[in-house]
XYZ file of N, CA and C in Angstrom:
717
model
N 10.978 -31.103 -17.966
C 11.410 -30.070 -18.992
C 10.827 -28.769 -18.594
N 9.532 -29.105 -17.551
C 8.328 -27.877 -17.547
C 9.544 -26.768 -16.666
N 10.642 -27.023 -15.865
C 11.717 -26.138 -15.083
C 12.225 -25.530 -16.210
N 12.540 -25.957 -17.132
C 13.756 -25.812 -18.063
C 13.747 -23.766 -18.211
N 12.349 -23.143 -18.494
C 12.606 -21.913 -18.761
C 13.051 -21.034 -17.526
N 12.541 -21.592 -16.150
C 13.108 -21.042 -14.679
C 14.656 -21.385 -14.547
N 15.181 -22.602 -15.004
C 16.513 -22.721 -14.952
C 17.069 -21.824 -15.828
N 16.903 -21.585 -16.914
C 17.045 -20.555 -17.917
C 17.505 -19.429 -17.379
N 16.590 -18.837 -16.557
C 16.188 -17.776 -16.050
C 16.985 -17.538 -14.992
N 17.219 -18.403 -14.354
C 18.260 -18.122 -12.981
C 19.739 -18.208 -13.278
N 19.631 -18.771 -14.476
C 21.313 -19.084 -15.174
C 21.461 -17.602 -15.662
N 20.796 -17.002 -16.427
C 20.691 -15.713 -17.149
C 21.121 -14.709 -16.102
N 20.373 -14.847 -14.931
C 20.533 -14.024 -13.754
C 21.901 -13.988 -13.123
N 22.219 -15.118 -12.812
C 23.383 -15.594 -12.367
C 24.760 -14.902 -13.054
N 24.527 -15.285 -14.505
C 25.498 -14.515 -15.280
C 25.556 -13.020 -15.267
N 24.191 -12.379 -15.173
C 24.253 -11.006 -15.099
C 24.853 -10.521 -13.573
N 24.211 -11.284 -12.770
C 25.112 -10.846 -11.204
C 26.391 -10.771 -11.296
N 26.749 -11.890 -11.905
C 28.656 -12.072 -11.928
C 29.225 -11.176 -12.322
N 28.524 -10.316 -13.541
C 29.437 -9.014 -14.209
C 29.050 -7.892 -13.747
N 28.106 -7.778 -12.792
C 28.436 -6.250 -11.720
C 28.935 -6.212 -10.434
N 29.802 -5.361 -10.509
C 30.479 -5.333 -8.907
C 30.144 -4.828 -8.017
N 30.462 -5.994 -6.699
C 29.786 -5.385 -5.223
C 29.475 -3.943 -4.941
N 28.324 -4.067 -4.460
C 27.759 -2.700 -4.209
C 26.968 -1.544 -5.164
N 26.849 -2.242 -6.489
C 26.368 -1.507 -7.496
C 25.049 -2.110 -7.609
N 24.307 -1.498 -8.223
C 22.581 -1.530 -8.234
C 22.532 -2.454 -9.506
N 21.240 -3.432 -9.671
C 20.876 -4.267 -11.002
C 19.904 -3.102 -11.327
N 19.375 -3.173 -12.188
C 18.350 -2.420 -13.199
C 17.261 -2.570 -12.353
N 16.201 -1.733 -12.431
C 14.631 -1.621 -11.981
C 14.056 -3.277 -12.082
N 13.461 -3.634 -10.969
C 12.431 -5.028 -11.469
C 11.714 -4.819 -13.021
N 10.825 -3.996 -13.179
C 10.344 -3.942 -14.706
C 11.471 -3.897 -15.744
N 12.212 -3.086 -15.670
C 13.255 -3.124 -16.635
C 14.098 -4.579 -16.619
N 14.292 -5.051 -15.573
C 14.903 -6.418 -15.926
C 14.113 -7.610 -16.448
N 12.637 -7.192 -15.992
C 11.838 -8.442 -16.291
C 11.626 -8.169 -17.767
N 11.373 -7.300 -18.414
C 11.192 -6.763 -19.933
C 12.517 -7.306 -20.461
N 13.846 -7.185 -20.021
C 14.926 -7.623 -20.515
C 15.428 -9.030 -20.463
N 14.832 -9.647 -20.000
C 14.946 -11.263 -19.575
C 13.606 -11.985 -20.091
N 12.371 -11.144 -20.499
C 10.883 -11.651 -21.062
C 10.355 -12.381 -20.439
N 10.009 -11.949 -18.793
C 9.408 -12.691 -17.709
C 8.683 -11.814 -16.943
N 7.872 -12.085 -16.467
C 7.065 -11.711 -15.826
C 7.646 -11.247 -14.107
N 7.247 -9.799 -13.838
C 7.778 -9.603 -12.580
C 7.650 -10.560 -11.342
N 6.544 -11.420 -11.117
C 6.343 -12.493 -10.096
C 7.535 -13.396 -10.447
N 7.754 -13.940 -11.633
C 8.283 -15.085 -12.007
C 10.106 -14.431 -11.597
N 10.046 -13.310 -12.188
C 11.534 -12.675 -11.903
C 11.932 -12.843 -10.065
N 10.798 -12.169 -9.234
C 11.193 -12.002 -7.998
C 11.167 -13.625 -7.312
N 10.707 -14.275 -7.958
C 10.838 -15.659 -7.450
C 11.851 -16.346 -7.767
N 12.741 -15.996 -8.753
C 14.161 -16.213 -9.292
C 15.110 -15.858 -8.291
N 14.736 -14.235 -8.155
C 16.082 -13.805 -7.484
C 15.718 -13.844 -5.792
N 14.872 -14.309 -5.535
C 14.925 -15.034 -3.798
C 15.984 -16.083 -3.949
N 16.274 -17.024 -5.024
C 17.368 -17.705 -5.083
C 18.725 -17.321 -4.745
N 18.848 -16.086 -5.549
C 20.229 -15.354 -5.123
C 20.132 -14.613 -3.704
N 19.231 -14.240 -3.294
C 18.932 -13.541 -2.340
C 19.458 -14.431 -0.954
N 18.941 -15.546 -1.216
C 19.167 -16.767 0.271
C 20.651 -17.187 0.204
N 21.363 -17.018 -0.855
C 22.677 -17.125 -1.063
C 23.334 -16.069 -0.540
N 22.683 -14.971 -0.250
C 23.700 -13.594 0.218
C 24.183 -12.777 -0.932
N 23.804 -13.222 -2.239
C 24.559 -12.585 -3.384
C 24.011 -11.236 -3.714
N 22.970 -11.228 -3.341
C 22.113 -9.760 -3.771
C 21.301 -9.100 -2.460
N 21.022 -8.428 -2.658
C 20.180 -7.339 -1.562
C 19.106 -6.330 -1.902
N 17.751 -6.963 -1.662
C 16.799 -5.758 -1.966
C 16.244 -5.150 -0.970
N 16.965 -3.484 -1.097
C 16.586 -2.533 -0.453
C 15.035 -2.161 -0.370
N 14.246 -1.781 0.463
C 12.842 -1.087 0.239
C 12.957 0.169 -0.142
N 12.310 0.534 -1.441
C 12.425 1.843 -2.245
C 13.795 2.248 -2.896
N 14.838 1.333 -2.458
C 15.712 1.864 -3.268
C 16.414 0.878 -4.596
N 15.896 -0.508 -4.338
C 16.285 -0.985 -5.553
C 17.250 -2.681 -4.841
N 17.814 -3.172 -5.818
C 18.253 -4.446 -5.722
C 19.879 -4.272 -5.886
N 20.867 -4.752 -4.938
C 21.992 -4.091 -5.050
C 22.881 -5.678 -4.982
N 24.253 -5.708 -6.092
C 24.979 -7.038 -5.722
C 25.679 -6.867 -4.328
N 25.916 -7.921 -3.587
C 26.655 -8.059 -2.428
C 27.950 -8.547 -2.747
N 27.825 -9.570 -3.466
C 29.167 -10.462 -3.851
C 29.466 -11.353 -2.789
N 30.693 -12.146 -2.809
C 30.819 -12.952 -1.651
C 30.951 -12.549 -0.367
N 30.196 -13.187 0.437
C 29.803 -12.627 1.847
C 30.564 -13.858 2.658
N 31.220 -13.308 3.834
C 31.940 -14.434 4.966
C 30.540 -15.363 5.496
N 30.799 -16.667 5.620
C 29.808 -17.619 6.078
C 30.220 -17.987 7.155
N 29.163 -17.719 8.573
C 29.343 -18.440 9.847
C 29.045 -19.540 9.657
N 29.973 -20.601 10.161
C 29.476 -22.146 9.863
C 29.284 -22.229 11.638
N 28.154 -23.019 11.871
C 28.180 -23.696 13.111
C 27.111 -24.606 13.499
N 27.691 -25.706 14.247
C 26.843 -26.832 14.847
C 25.948 -26.331 15.535
N 24.842 -26.972 15.476
C 23.794 -26.577 16.454
C 23.579 -27.727 17.980
N 24.898 -28.413 17.955
C 25.052 -29.029 19.396
C 25.177 -28.632 20.470
N 25.978 -27.420 20.501
C 25.811 -26.458 21.234
C 25.638 -25.043 21.388
N 25.143 -24.426 22.307
C 24.333 -23.016 21.856
C 25.667 -22.259 21.948
N 25.986 -20.929 21.335
C 26.846 -20.098 21.937
C 26.488 -18.965 20.859
N 26.903 -17.776 21.510
C 26.325 -16.038 20.733
C 26.942 -16.293 19.303
N 26.440 -15.170 18.634
C 26.855 -15.243 17.336
C 28.494 -14.233 17.410
N 28.469 -13.601 18.541
C 29.866 -13.186 18.969
C 30.984 -14.402 18.692
N 30.891 -15.087 19.484
C 31.590 -16.159 19.950
C 31.771 -16.903 18.535
N 30.655 -17.315 17.950
C 30.942 -17.947 16.842
C 31.938 -17.404 15.785
N 31.505 -15.897 15.969
C 32.431 -14.825 14.573
C 33.779 -15.037 15.266
N 33.996 -14.976 16.716
C 35.403 -14.936 16.947
C 36.053 -16.098 16.769
N 35.583 -17.143 16.805
C 35.886 -18.367 16.581
C 36.535 -18.568 14.982
N 36.023 -18.029 14.162
C 36.154 -17.770 12.520
C 36.893 -16.733 12.254
N 37.372 -15.705 13.419
C 38.074 -14.538 13.074
C 37.333 -13.539 11.796
N 35.810 -13.728 12.341
C 34.837 -12.978 11.543
C 34.903 -11.737 12.519
N 34.580 -10.546 11.939
C 34.287 -9.111 12.541
C 32.568 -9.212 12.801
N 32.057 -8.454 13.860
C 30.774 -8.681 13.920
C 30.503 -7.627 14.575
N 29.597 -6.466 14.242
C 29.006 -5.501 15.216
C 27.470 -5.189 15.429
N 27.283 -4.505 16.430
C 25.882 -4.231 16.818
C 25.205 -2.818 16.149
N 23.940 -3.022 15.937
C 23.418 -1.770 15.384
C 22.094 -1.355 15.797
N 21.274 -0.351 15.817
C 20.157 -0.347 16.082
C 19.663 -1.208 17.432
N 20.582 -0.869 18.727
C 20.359 -1.494 19.796
C 19.064 -0.841 20.678
N 17.975 -1.524 21.126
C 16.911 -0.932 21.670
C 16.693 -1.627 22.757
N 16.841 -1.190 23.840
C 16.351 -1.985 25.470
C 15.034 -0.864 25.854
N 14.035 -1.960 26.223
C 12.945 -1.422 26.655
C 12.277 -2.017 27.983
N 11.603 -1.633 28.089
C 10.262 -2.370 29.430
C 8.943 -2.393 28.949
N 8.482 -3.770 28.925
C 7.020 -3.778 28.052
C 6.465 -4.681 29.233
N 5.275 -5.269 28.952
C 4.380 -5.843 29.714
C 4.128 -7.391 28.519
N 4.052 -8.589 29.292
C 4.257 -9.459 28.360
C 2.465 -9.797 28.204
N 2.754 -10.188 26.612
C 1.424 -10.246 25.995
C 1.354 -11.939 26.218
N 0.463 -12.501 25.692
C -0.037 -13.904 25.785
C 1.225 -14.710 25.087
N 1.461 -14.328 23.823
C 2.683 -15.523 23.417
C 3.730 -15.071 24.455
N 4.241 -14.104 24.847
C 5.786 -13.971 25.502
C 5.147 -14.678 27.210
N 3.886 -14.404 27.596
C 3.467 -15.222 29.153
C 3.374 -16.560 28.614
N 3.152 -16.936 27.847
C 3.003 -18.608 27.345
C 4.532 -19.178 27.211
N 5.385 -18.532 26.528
C 6.982 -18.952 26.506
C 7.758 -18.631 27.563
N 7.420 -17.817 28.476
C 8.266 -17.720 29.610
C 7.534 -18.185 30.816
N 6.429 -18.475 30.784
C 5.790 -19.315 31.882
C 5.570 -18.218 32.972
N 4.822 -17.186 32.592
C 4.798 -16.077 33.642
C 3.175 -15.337 33.432
N 2.662 -14.507 34.602
C 1.673 -14.354 33.892
C 1.256 -12.957 32.733
N 0.437 -12.714 32.170
C 0.016 -11.923 31.351
C 0.076 -10.697 31.980
N 0.875 -9.547 31.066
C 1.188 -8.342 31.592
C 2.511 -7.835 32.816
N 2.940 -9.421 33.195
C 4.277 -9.231 33.951
C 4.916 -8.583 33.375
N 5.930 -7.600 34.038
C 6.947 -6.736 33.601
C 8.369 -7.567 32.826
N 8.679 -6.925 31.732
C 9.563 -7.632 31.023
C 10.661 -6.693 30.820
N 12.013 -7.131 30.552
C 12.828 -6.154 29.575
C 13.034 -6.822 28.028
N 12.853 -5.997 27.042
C 13.248 -6.514 25.933
C 14.251 -5.832 25.088
N 15.258 -6.666 24.349
C 16.545 -6.385 23.949
C 16.506 -6.663 22.345
N 16.579 -5.399 21.473
C 16.087 -5.552 20.166
C 17.643 -5.169 19.481
N 18.214 -5.899 18.287
C 19.357 -5.357 17.869
C 19.937 -6.281 16.672
N 20.436 -5.469 15.666
C 20.800 -5.994 14.616
C 22.342 -6.157 14.282
N 22.688 -7.631 14.089
C 24.196 -7.964 13.987
C 24.454 -7.684 12.658
N 25.509 -7.132 12.186
C 26.314 -6.624 10.761
C 27.649 -7.543 10.818
N 27.791 -7.426 9.521
C 28.912 -8.487 9.131
C 29.409 -7.364 7.910
N 30.849 -7.254 8.182
C 31.141 -6.266 6.744
C 30.329 -5.343 6.187
N 29.846 -4.444 7.814
C 28.750 -3.399 7.678
C 27.702 -3.874 7.259
N 27.026 -4.780 6.873
C 25.712 -5.139 6.323
C 25.039 -5.988 7.298
N 23.499 -5.814 7.381
C 22.720 -6.570 8.297
C 23.067 -8.208 7.978
N 22.947 -9.120 9.048
C 23.188 -10.385 8.788
C 22.047 -11.208 9.671
N 21.522 -10.513 10.799
C 20.736 -11.215 11.724
C 20.049 -10.118 12.469
N 18.633 -10.242 12.960
C 17.871 -9.507 13.967
C 17.428 -10.381 14.734
N 17.938 -9.920 16.134
C 17.596 -10.680 17.248
C 16.856 -9.644 18.434
N 15.778 -10.519 18.776
C 14.830 -9.974 20.096
C 14.845 -10.890 21.187
N 15.644 -10.496 22.335
C 15.647 -11.192 23.471
C 14.396 -10.586 24.521
N 13.509 -11.576 25.335
C 12.537 -11.279 26.359
C 12.816 -11.569 27.500
N 13.051 -10.760 28.687
C 13.405 -11.663 29.492
C 12.471 -11.274 31.047
N 12.018 -12.037 31.637
C 11.343 -11.576 33.278
C 12.335 -10.609 33.829
N 11.567 -9.263 34.472
C 12.530 -8.267 35.128
C 12.999 -8.883 36.243
N 12.689 -9.946 36.870
C 13.266 -10.971 37.785
C 14.400 -11.436 37.430
N 14.961 -11.730 36.511
C 15.709 -12.136 35.769
C 16.924 -10.922 35.179
N 16.424 -9.591 34.718
C 17.063 -8.698 34.440
C 16.093 -7.431 33.976
N 16.651 -6.538 34.565
C 16.170 -5.506 34.660
C 17.038 -4.442 33.512
N 16.104 -3.573 32.652
C 16.750 -2.846 31.562
C 18.264 -1.939 32.352
N 17.815 -1.137 33.471
C 18.927 -0.558 34.027
C 20.123 -1.216 34.829
N 19.600 -2.597 34.715
C 21.002 -3.202 35.379
C 21.852 -3.403 34.334
N 21.700 -3.807 32.947
C 22.604 -3.538 31.633
C 24.007 -2.459 31.958
N 24.872 -3.252 31.983
C 26.200 -2.409 31.722
C 26.233 -1.599 30.586
N 27.242 -0.466 31.034
C 27.513 0.420 29.416
C 28.159 -0.376 28.504
N 28.908 -1.243 29.202
C 30.154 -2.182 28.163
C 29.371 -3.080 27.251
N 27.634 -3.345 27.739
C 26.903 -4.474 26.954
C 27.164 -4.142 25.627
N 27.506 -5.614 25.197
C 27.921 -5.663 23.515
C 26.729 -6.032 22.812
N 25.672 -6.511 22.810
C 24.504 -7.023 22.152
C 24.283 -8.494 22.520
N 25.306 -9.238 23.189
C 24.803 -10.708 23.323
C 24.132 -10.813 24.402
N 23.026 -11.051 24.513
C 22.391 -11.403 25.994
C 22.977 -12.884 26.529
N 23.021 -13.536 25.747
C 23.446 -15.241 26.494
C 24.894 -14.790 26.891
N 25.741 -14.047 26.652
C 26.983 -13.802 27.115
C 27.000 -13.724 28.330
N 26.122 -12.121 28.351
C 25.864 -11.790 29.371
C 25.146 -12.641 30.791
N 24.286 -13.122 30.321
C 23.439 -14.401 31.389
C 24.708 -14.805 32.056
N 25.711 -15.453 31.047
C 27.009 -16.732 31.509
C 27.507 -16.048 32.079
N 27.646 -14.701 32.179
C 28.907 -14.326 33.115
C 27.919 -13.853 34.357
N 27.164 -14.276 34.564
C 26.152 -14.013 36.268
C 25.863 -15.221 36.793
N 25.695 -15.173 38.119
C 25.266 -16.318 39.083
C 24.216 -17.236 38.501
N 23.883 -18.108 38.263
C 22.778 -18.986 38.019
C 22.647 -18.793 36.559
N 23.629 -19.216 36.135
C 23.631 -18.994 34.240
C 22.724 -20.127 33.661
N 22.295 -19.927 32.279
C 21.757 -20.619 31.955
C 22.450 -22.064 31.115
N 21.596 -23.151 31.655
C 22.212 -24.437 31.233
C 21.756 -25.288 29.864
N 20.496 -24.720 29.492
C 20.171 -25.676 28.330
C 19.500 -24.737 27.625
N 18.878 -25.220 26.139
C 17.952 -24.244 25.470
C 16.782 -25.172 24.733
N 15.944 -24.669 24.147
C 15.372 -25.503 23.157
C 14.597 -24.465 22.162
N 15.059 -24.816 21.059
C 14.315 -23.992 19.958
C 13.715 -24.521 18.924
N 12.867 -23.932 18.546
C 12.332 -24.428 17.226
C 12.698 -23.526 15.729
N 12.993 -24.213 15.013
C 13.708 -23.754 13.593
C 12.736 -23.914 12.307
N 12.523 -22.570 11.763
C 11.651 -22.267 10.639
C 12.170 -21.385 9.499
N 11.779 -21.897 8.576
C 11.946 -20.542 7.278
C 10.536 -19.753 7.255
N 10.794 -18.736 7.591
C 9.541 -17.908 7.238
C 9.897 -16.574 6.440
N 9.034 -15.974 6.012
C 8.956 -14.481 5.280
C 8.880 -13.586 5.942
N 9.826 -12.090 6.084
C 9.991 -11.397 6.782
C 8.840 -10.812 6.989
N 8.728 -10.301 7.934
C 7.630 -8.916 8.509
C 7.847 -7.780 8.335
N 7.144 -6.700 8.122
C 7.421 -5.730 7.848
C 8.526 -4.881 8.772
N 8.448 -5.108 10.102
C 9.352 -4.687 10.883
C 10.816 -5.363 10.872
N 10.590 -6.918 10.714
C 12.126 -7.211 10.863
C 12.432 -6.819 9.350
N 12.094 -6.863 8.039
C 12.466 -6.260 6.834
C 12.991 -5.378 7.089
N 12.523 -4.166 7.377
C 13.173 -3.085 7.801
C 14.517 -2.533 8.559
N 14.616 -3.799 9.662
C 15.706 -3.746 10.440
C 16.969 -4.370 9.261
N 16.579 -5.413 8.639
C 17.559 -6.219 7.576
C 17.770 -5.316 6.856
N 17.008 -4.336 6.349
C 17.113 -3.672 4.696
C 16.695 -4.611 3.845
N 15.692 -5.213 4.047
C 15.175 -6.333 2.836
C 14.005 -6.210 2.617
N 13.113 -6.768 1.437
C 11.803 -6.772 1.381
C 11.149 -7.366 2.116
N 9.990 -7.004 2.348
C 8.799 -7.851 3.413
C 8.556 -8.890 2.539
N 8.502 -10.480 3.241
C 8.364 -11.575 2.519
C 9.451 -12.195 1.960
N 10.390 -11.476 1.908
C 11.988 -12.265 1.966
C 12.255 -13.303 3.001
N 12.942 -14.631 2.609
C 12.686 -15.681 3.187
C 14.148 -15.558 4.102
N 13.772 -15.682 5.345
C 14.764 -15.558 6.441
C 14.700 -17.047 7.420
N 15.814 -17.485 7.938
C 15.976 -18.344 8.633
C 15.486 -18.381 10.168
N 14.223 -18.863 10.877
C 13.963 -18.167 11.996
C 14.247 -19.244 13.208
N 14.886 -18.715 14.260
C 15.018 -19.945 15.486
C 14.124 -18.832 16.736
N 13.267 -19.702 17.699
C 12.550 -19.061 18.316
C 12.936 -19.910 19.515
N 13.272 -19.490 20.675
C 14.070 -20.069 21.732
C 13.641 -19.938 22.899
N 14.245 -20.719 23.662
C 13.839 -20.660 25.116
C 15.195 -20.899 26.101
N 15.793 -20.233 26.908
C 17.139 -20.513 27.428
C 16.595 -20.800 29.212
N 16.712 -21.894 29.852
C 16.292 -22.298 30.900
C 17.912 -22.519 31.759
N 17.676 -22.388 33.324
C 18.680 -22.495 34.278
C 18.972 -23.655 34.661
N 19.560 -24.191 35.650
C 19.850 -25.329 36.070
C 18.712 -25.969 36.996
N 17.555 -25.255 37.307
C 16.369 -25.492 37.915
C 15.279 -25.580 37.302
N 15.598 -25.522 35.757
C 14.385 -25.567 35.110
C 13.723 -24.600 34.696
N 13.792 -22.909 35.267
C 13.194 -21.956 35.133
C 13.771 -21.001 33.960
N 12.536 -20.973 33.196
C 13.004 -20.381 31.872
C 13.243 -18.683 32.084
N 14.538 -18.192 31.594
C 14.830 -16.876 32.020
C 14.765 -16.000 30.554
N 14.803 -16.433 29.099
C 14.896 -15.780 27.963
C 13.934 -16.370 26.974
N 13.228 -16.040 26.163
C 12.445 -16.168 24.935
C 12.833 -15.081 24.252
N 13.567 -15.927 23.061
C 14.365 -15.183 22.053
C 13.771 -15.569 20.721
N 13.814 -14.349 19.913
C 13.885 -14.849 18.243
C 14.673 -14.062 17.446
N 15.373 -14.835 16.854
C 16.350 -14.422 15.928
C 16.196 -15.000 14.466
N 16.482 -13.676 13.503
C 16.161 -13.706 12.253
C 17.489 -13.881 11.359
N 17.580 -15.136 10.900
C 19.029 -14.986 9.916
C 18.753 -14.490 8.498
N 19.426 -14.121 7.943
C 19.941 -14.059 6.507
C 20.491 -15.278 5.867
N 19.602 -16.052 5.411
C 20.308 -17.620 4.882
C 21.740 -17.354 4.368
N 22.120 -16.342 3.391
C 23.316 -16.450 2.807
C 24.798 -16.198 3.761
N 24.341 -15.781 4.821
C 25.212 -15.293 5.810
C 25.621 -16.580 6.994
N 24.900 -17.689 6.901
C 24.925 -18.576 7.739
C 24.777 -20.006 7.535
N 25.637 -21.375 7.773
C 25.679 -22.394 7.429
C 25.536 -23.357 8.689
N 24.439 -23.349 9.123
C 24.274 -24.415 10.463
C 23.851 -25.809 9.806
N 24.824 -26.737 11.164
C 24.512 -28.032 10.632
C 24.611 -28.902 11.795
N 23.925 -29.847 11.899
C 23.816 -30.780 13.438
C 24.360 -32.150 12.869
N 25.360 -32.770 14.087
C 25.829 -34.189 14.212
C 24.810 -35.239 14.651
N 24.726 -35.992 14.603
C 23.444 -37.158 14.680
C 24.189 -38.380 14.640
N 23.863 -38.923 15.930
C 24.109 -40.728 15.957
C 22.909 -41.242 15.435
N 23.273 -42.436 14.808
C 22.366 -43.396 14.398
C 21.685 -44.305 15.175
N 20.432 -44.338 15.108
C 19.645 -45.298 16.005
C 19.904 -46.598 15.728
N 19.499 -47.442 16.799
C 19.960 -48.749 16.673
C 18.842 -49.361 16.542
N 17.481 -48.838 16.388
C 16.182 -49.100 15.968
C 15.630 -50.073 17.289
N 16.310 -49.718 18.469
C 15.505 -50.670 19.353
C 14.675 -49.586 20.614
């Protein structure tokens, strides 16, 4: 019974959101909290439920907007593939925005992840993947210059580091990924046009080639409502 008021709040919010056309703005937080008779903190907690479903989008300094039904990219995690490949398989359209290719030096985190010396020369590629003109994921790949130099990327580069590496000699053959739910940092929130602290699905991955050399360290931040990841597992026999 203790959760009933919160359940009632989410039901009222669901009804409100369903009545607002996609693209239109919801009332401001203070106005909506007063209208529903709850604190702003409780309202924000309930709103996160609808954000993770991709039904609403909060934009820093602008307000909260109804997104409506969004196309969901559904994929198993047994085989690594790029977002572009995933989207093409499902006949969805994705585009790249805010593409930045830059030269940096490895900090301690990058040095450990790529098994290189601190201050080693790196190429970093940052970009936003959009679907239906809305940000859905933010990707950051960091590679040693011995693997990829910024100036070697072709003009036709579409934003998929994985697909580019697979097209070259000695392509990656495997990946290890750590998956977690995190709150968006200020820079990630800005890139995805969401609020700082909003919940995201985070993949931190290392790509390696046939000889076991780590060739790429990537961080990908997914807005949950746009993606449905799953994995097929076999049952162990206990032996």
